[in-house]
Amino acid sequence: MTKKALSIILVLLLSVSVFTACSVFTDKGEEATLRSDSDSVNIAEDFSLADEQISKAKDAVSVATNDAFQKNLLNPEINVASFYGAADIVIENETKIEKTVSLRTTGSVSINSPVESVVLLEASGGFSANAEVDSVAVVGQSVACSINSSVGTVSVTGKDCTVNINKGTVSKIIVRNSTAVINNFTNDTVEVTLTNGTKVSVEKNKSYIVKDNLIKEAD
């Protein structure tokens, strides 16, 4: 075999190797969209913002009564309004709450007026976004989220959580090191980012199961 022929074969083999290394597949064998450098930067920023919100929520001083919590929501000197208790929490204000709201409750949580950021450390009774929320971080386990309005980013790091997009819209969902069920009833498509940065679009009127770096349509 000539040197020229050997060179051609080596080039072809290298091309196949590079393509294989750069391709990302779902567990159904479908090739996911490859990420550009700008995509990688955006993913890192999304992860960083979610981590920052969660860190602030965990460090905040919590109150144990609903009355005290509602007062802190309106206190301009408090950047993170934090509740830790057993009450059902309802946020209903005339103006948008421009702060992070941290909640750890065995009751339910209902957002009936706009909020900048919500961190659910626990919400055993479920969570309903009935008004606009810029971002929701779900940290607690087995939290059932009902999206009935416009939500920017939903970040899930808790185990066995459910995200139901009922009447509202979600810009994007991040699922990291978690298991989750996503039921998309209204959005034409929703972008889901997995732990390894893979992005997958989930379709309208379909349910999906996410675990670690895999996403599949529910049976």
PDB file of N, CA and C in Angstrom, residues 135-192:
ATOM      1  N   SER A 135     -37.560  32.635  38.340  1.00  0.00           N
ATOM      2  CA  SER A 135     -36.862  31.351  38.454  1.00  0.00           C
ATOM      3  C   SER A 135     -37.357  30.576  39.668  1.00  0.00           C
ATOM      4  N   VAL A 136     -37.390  29.259  39.508  1.00  0.00           N
ATOM      5  CA  VAL A 136     -37.775  28.357  40.594  1.00  0.00           C
ATOM      6  C   VAL A 136     -36.686  27.302  40.728  1.00  0.00           C
ATOM      7  N   ALA A 137     -36.140  27.146  41.935  1.00  0.00           N
ATOM      8  CA  ALA A 137     -35.150  26.102  42.209  1.00  0.00           C
ATOM      9  C   ALA A 137     -35.779  25.085  43.154  1.00  0.00           C
ATOM     10  N   VAL A 138     -35.873  23.848  42.699  1.00  0.00           N
ATOM     11  CA  VAL A 138     -36.494  22.785  43.493  1.00  0.00           C
ATOM     12  C   VAL A 138     -35.379  21.935  44.094  1.00  0.00           C
ATOM     13  N   VAL A 139     -35.215  22.044  45.409  1.00  0.00           N
ATOM     14  CA  VAL A 139     -34.143  21.341  46.106  1.00  0.00           C
ATOM     15  C   VAL A 139     -34.690  20.150  46.888  1.00  0.00           C
ATOM     16  N   GLY A 140     -35.866  20.318  47.473  1.00  0.00           N
ATOM     17  CA  GLY A 140     -36.452  19.269  48.296  1.00  0.00           C
ATOM     18  C   GLY A 140     -36.846  18.039  47.500  1.00  0.00           C
ATOM     19  N   GLN A 141     -37.016  16.928  48.207  1.00  0.00           N
ATOM     20  CA  GLN A 141     -37.369  15.670  47.557  1.00  0.00           C
ATOM     21  C   GLN A 141     -38.871  15.544  47.359  1.00  0.00           C
ATOM     22  N   SER A 142     -39.241  14.879  46.277  1.00  0.00           N
ATOM     23  CA  SER A 142     -40.643  14.526  45.986  1.00  0.00           C
ATOM     24  C   SER A 142     -41.562  15.744  45.960  1.00  0.00           C
ATOM     25  N   VAL A 143     -41.065  16.853  45.424  1.00  0.00           N
ATOM     26  CA  VAL A 143     -41.886  18.060  45.307  1.00  0.00           C
ATOM     27  C   VAL A 143     -42.666  18.013  43.995  1.00  0.00           C
ATOM     28  N   ALA A 144     -43.975  18.229  44.095  1.00  0.00           N
ATOM     29  CA  ALA A 144     -44.830  18.285  42.901  1.00  0.00           C
ATOM     30  C   ALA A 144     -45.061  19.746  42.540  1.00  0.00           C
ATOM     31  N   CYS A 145     -44.610  20.155  41.365  1.00  0.00           N
ATOM     32  CA  CYS A 145     -44.718  21.547  40.928  1.00  0.00           C
ATOM     33  C   CYS A 145     -45.772  21.682  39.834  1.00  0.00           C
ATOM     34  N   SER A 146     -46.697  22.602  40.036  1.00  0.00           N
ATOM     35  CA  SER A 146     -47.708  22.903  39.023  1.00  0.00           C
ATOM     36  C   SER A 146     -47.436  24.291  38.467  1.00  0.00           C
ATOM     37  N   ILE A 147     -47.148  24.368  37.184  1.00  0.00           N
ATOM     38  CA  ILE A 147     -46.866  25.645  36.537  1.00  0.00           C
ATOM     39  C   ILE A 147     -48.132  26.096  35.815  1.00  0.00           C
ATOM     40  N   ASN A 148     -48.728  27.166  36.324  1.00  0.00           N
ATOM     41  CA  ASN A 148     -49.981  27.673  35.762  1.00  0.00           C
ATOM     42  C   ASN A 148     -49.836  29.096  35.236  1.00  0.00           C
ATOM     43  N   SER A 149     -48.603  29.565  35.127  1.00  0.00           N
ATOM     44  CA  SER A 149     -48.343  30.907  34.631  1.00  0.00           C
ATOM     45  C   SER A 149     -46.983  30.901  33.942  1.00  0.00           C
ATOM     46  N   SER A 150     -46.414  32.078  33.723  1.00  0.00           N
ATOM     47  CA  SER A 150     -45.128  32.187  33.037  1.00  0.00           C
ATOM     48  C   SER A 150     -43.976  32.056  34.035  1.00  0.00           C
ATOM     49  N   VAL A 151     -43.104  31.071  33.797  1.00  0.00           N
ATOM     50  CA  VAL A 151     -41.930  30.864  34.644  1.00  0.00           C
ATOM     51  C   VAL A 151     -40.699  30.850  33.746  1.00  0.00           C
ATOM     52  N   GLY A 152     -39.649  31.542  34.183  1.00  0.00           N
ATOM     53  CA  GLY A 152     -38.427  31.590  33.384  1.00  0.00           C
ATOM     54  C   GLY A 152     -37.700  30.263  33.382  1.00  0.00           C
ATOM     55  N   THR A 153     -36.960  29.992  34.457  1.00  0.00           N
ATOM     56  CA  THR A 153     -36.176  28.760  34.572  1.00  0.00           C
ATOM     57  C   THR A 153     -36.633  27.941  35.766  1.00  0.00           C
ATOM     58  N   VAL A 154     -36.815  26.646  35.550  1.00  0.00           N
ATOM     59  CA  VAL A 154     -37.069  25.713  36.652  1.00  0.00           C
ATOM     60  C   VAL A 154     -35.837  24.833  36.783  1.00  0.00           C
ATOM     61  N   SER A 155     -35.165  24.924  37.933  1.00  0.00           N
ATOM     62  CA  SER A 155     -33.968  24.124  38.187  1.00  0.00           C
ATOM     63  C   SER A 155     -34.294  23.062  39.228  1.00  0.00           C
ATOM     64  N   VAL A 156     -34.082  21.797  38.873  1.00  0.00           N
ATOM     65  CA  VAL A 156     -34.410  20.693  39.777  1.00  0.00           C
ATOM     66  C   VAL A 156     -33.127  19.986  40.202  1.00  0.00           C
ATOM     67  N   THR A 157     -32.847  20.029  41.504  1.00  0.00           N
ATOM     68  CA  THR A 157     -31.734  19.254  42.055  1.00  0.00           C
ATOM     69  C   THR A 157     -32.231  18.278  43.118  1.00  0.00           C
ATOM     70  N   GLY A 158     -33.514  18.328  43.429  1.00  0.00           N
ATOM     71  CA  GLY A 158     -34.089  17.383  44.377  1.00  0.00           C
ATOM     72  C   GLY A 158     -34.445  16.074  43.699  1.00  0.00           C
ATOM     73  N   LYS A 159     -34.644  15.031  44.493  1.00  0.00           N
ATOM     74  CA  LYS A 159     -34.937  13.703  43.955  1.00  0.00           C
ATOM     75  C   LYS A 159     -36.444  13.495  43.790  1.00  0.00           C
ATOM     76  N   ASP A 160     -36.802  12.750  42.763  1.00  0.00           N
ATOM     77  CA  ASP A 160     -38.191  12.300  42.553  1.00  0.00           C
ATOM     78  C   ASP A 160     -39.191  13.455  42.515  1.00  0.00           C
ATOM     79  N   CYS A 161     -38.846  14.505  41.791  1.00  0.00           N
ATOM     80  CA  CYS A 161     -39.736  15.665  41.668  1.00  0.00           C
ATOM     81  C   CYS A 161     -40.542  15.584  40.369  1.00  0.00           C
ATOM     82  N   THR A 162     -41.682  16.264  40.375  1.00  0.00           N
ATOM     83  CA  THR A 162     -42.552  16.297  39.199  1.00  0.00           C
ATOM     84  C   THR A 162     -42.787  17.742  38.790  1.00  0.00           C
ATOM     85  N   VAL A 163     -42.666  18.020  37.507  1.00  0.00           N
ATOM     86  CA  VAL A 163     -42.959  19.352  36.979  1.00  0.00           C
ATOM     87  C   VAL A 163     -44.111  19.221  35.992  1.00  0.00           C
ATOM     88  N   ASN A 164     -45.253  19.777  36.358  1.00  0.00           N
ATOM     89  CA  ASN A 164     -46.435  19.762  35.492  1.00  0.00           C
ATOM     90  C   ASN A 164     -46.625  21.148  34.887  1.00  0.00           C
ATOM     91  N   ILE A 165     -46.454  21.260  33.583  1.00  0.00           N
ATOM     92  CA  ILE A 165     -46.704  22.537  32.905  1.00  0.00           C
ATOM     93  C   ILE A 165     -48.152  22.493  32.436  1.00  0.00           C
ATOM     94  N   ASN A 166     -49.025  23.118  33.202  1.00  0.00           N
ATOM     95  CA  ASN A 166     -50.466  22.990  32.978  1.00  0.00           C
ATOM     96  C   ASN A 166     -51.016  24.060  32.041  1.00  0.00           C
ATOM     97  N   LYS A 167     -51.145  25.280  32.558  1.00  0.00           N
ATOM     98  CA  LYS A 167     -51.691  26.377  31.756  1.00  0.00           C
ATOM     99  C   LYS A 167     -50.632  27.412  31.404  1.00  0.00           C
ATOM    100  N   GLY A 168     -49.473  27.286  32.008  1.00  0.00           N
ATOM    101  CA  GLY A 168     -48.466  28.309  31.824  1.00  0.00           C
ATOM    102  C   GLY A 168     -47.395  27.935  30.823  1.00  0.00           C
ATOM    103  N   THR A 169     -46.292  28.661  30.887  1.00  0.00           N
ATOM    104  CA  THR A 169     -45.147  28.407  30.011  1.00  0.00           C
ATOM    105  C   THR A 169     -43.870  28.390  30.845  1.00  0.00           C
ATOM    106  N   VAL A 170     -42.907  27.620  30.392  1.00  0.00           N
ATOM    107  CA  VAL A 170     -41.593  27.559  31.032  1.00  0.00           C
ATOM    108  C   VAL A 170     -40.541  27.769  29.952  1.00  0.00           C
ATOM    109  N   SER A 171     -39.606  28.696  30.195  1.00  0.00           N
ATOM    110  CA  SER A 171     -38.560  28.957  29.201  1.00  0.00           C
ATOM    111  C   SER A 171     -37.597  27.786  29.096  1.00  0.00           C
ATOM    112  N   LYS A 172     -37.151  27.288  30.252  1.00  0.00           N
ATOM    113  CA  LYS A 172     -36.235  26.141  30.238  1.00  0.00           C
ATOM    114  C   LYS A 172     -36.246  25.440  31.585  1.00  0.00           C
ATOM    115  N   ILE A 173     -35.874  24.162  31.535  1.00  0.00           N
ATOM    116  CA  ILE A 173     -35.805  23.331  32.735  1.00  0.00           C
ATOM    117  C   ILE A 173     -34.399  22.758  32.839  1.00  0.00           C
ATOM    118  N   ILE A 174     -33.842  22.799  34.044  1.00  0.00           N
ATOM    119  CA  ILE A 174     -32.530  22.209  34.309  1.00  0.00           C
ATOM    120  C   ILE A 174     -32.720  21.084  35.318  1.00  0.00           C
ATOM    121  N   VAL A 175     -32.244  19.894  34.991  1.00  0.00           N
ATOM    122  CA  VAL A 175     -32.318  18.757  35.919  1.00  0.00           C
ATOM    123  C   VAL A 175     -30.903  18.259  36.153  1.00  0.00           C
ATOM    124  N   ARG A 176     -30.421  18.418  37.397  1.00  0.00           N
ATOM    125  CA  ARG A 176     -29.036  18.038  37.697  1.00  0.00           C
ATOM    126  C   ARG A 176     -28.969  16.995  38.808  1.00  0.00           C
ATOM    127  N   ASN A 177     -28.285  15.903  38.538  1.00  0.00           N
ATOM    128  CA  ASN A 177     -28.067  14.847  39.529  1.00  0.00           C
ATOM    129  C   ASN A 177     -29.369  14.452  40.216  1.00  0.00           C
ATOM    130  N   SER A 178     -30.419  14.371  39.442  1.00  0.00           N
ATOM    131  CA  SER A 178     -31.746  14.194  40.008  1.00  0.00           C
ATOM    132  C   SER A 178     -32.578  13.240  39.171  1.00  0.00           C
ATOM    133  N   THR A 179     -33.694  12.849  39.749  1.00  0.00           N
ATOM    134  CA  THR A 179     -34.714  12.124  38.999  1.00  0.00           C
ATOM    135  C   THR A 179     -35.961  12.990  38.968  1.00  0.00           C
ATOM    136  N   ALA A 180     -36.585  13.086  37.818  1.00  0.00           N
ATOM    137  CA  ALA A 180     -37.745  13.962  37.692  1.00  0.00           C
ATOM    138  C   ALA A 180     -38.681  13.456  36.603  1.00  0.00           C
ATOM    139  N   VAL A 181     -39.943  13.836  36.744  1.00  0.00           N
ATOM    140  CA  VAL A 181     -40.944  13.589  35.708  1.00  0.00           C
ATOM    141  C   VAL A 181     -41.402  14.943  35.191  1.00  0.00           C
ATOM    142  N   ILE A 182     -41.399  15.117  33.892  1.00  0.00           N
ATOM    143  CA  ILE A 182     -41.839  16.371  33.276  1.00  0.00           C
ATOM    144  C   ILE A 182     -43.064  16.089  32.424  1.00  0.00           C
ATOM    145  N   ASN A 183     -44.163  16.741  32.762  1.00  0.00           N
ATOM    146  CA  ASN A 183     -45.400  16.619  31.991  1.00  0.00           C
ATOM    147  C   ASN A 183     -45.667  17.953  31.312  1.00  0.00           C
ATOM    148  N   ASN A 184     -45.525  17.988  30.007  1.00  0.00           N
ATOM    149  CA  ASN A 184     -45.685  19.226  29.248  1.00  0.00           C
ATOM    150  C   ASN A 184     -47.041  19.232  28.549  1.00  0.00           C
ATOM    151  N   PHE A 185     -47.976  20.006  29.096  1.00  0.00           N
ATOM    152  CA  PHE A 185     -49.326  20.028  28.543  1.00  0.00           C
ATOM    153  C   PHE A 185     -49.606  21.258  27.680  1.00  0.00           C
ATOM    154  N   THR A 186     -48.766  22.292  27.774  1.00  0.00           N
ATOM    155  CA  THR A 186     -49.091  23.541  27.075  1.00  0.00           C
ATOM    156  C   THR A 186     -47.999  24.068  26.152  1.00  0.00           C
ATOM    157  N   ASN A 187     -46.741  23.964  26.538  1.00  0.00           N
ATOM    158  CA  ASN A 187     -45.668  24.484  25.691  1.00  0.00           C
ATOM    159  C   ASN A 187     -45.527  23.670  24.411  1.00  0.00           C
ATOM    160  N   ASP A 188     -45.283  24.337  23.283  1.00  0.00           N
ATOM    161  CA  ASP A 188     -45.002  23.594  22.049  1.00  0.00           C
ATOM    162  C   ASP A 188     -43.766  22.724  22.246  1.00  0.00           C
ATOM    163  N   THR A 189     -42.717  23.319  22.774  1.00  0.00           N
ATOM    164  CA  THR A 189     -41.521  22.570  23.186  1.00  0.00           C
ATOM    165  C   THR A 189     -40.921  23.261  24.407  1.00  0.00           C
ATOM    166  N   VAL A 190     -40.212  22.495  25.223  1.00  0.00           N
ATOM    167  CA  VAL A 190     -39.481  23.044  26.360  1.00  0.00           C
ATOM    168  C   VAL A 190     -38.067  22.482  26.318  1.00  0.00           C
ATOM    169  N   GLU A 191     -37.094  23.356  26.480  1.00  0.00           N
ATOM    170  CA  GLU A 191     -35.700  22.923  26.479  1.00  0.00           C
ATOM    171  C   GLU A 191     -35.310  22.409  27.860  1.00  0.00           C
ATOM    172  N   VAL A 192     -34.793  21.189  27.909  1.00  0.00           N
ATOM    173  CA  VAL A 192     -34.340  20.588  29.166  1.00  0.00           C
ATOM    174  C   VAL A 192     -32.831  20.385  29.098  1.00  0.00           C
TER     175      VAL A 192
END
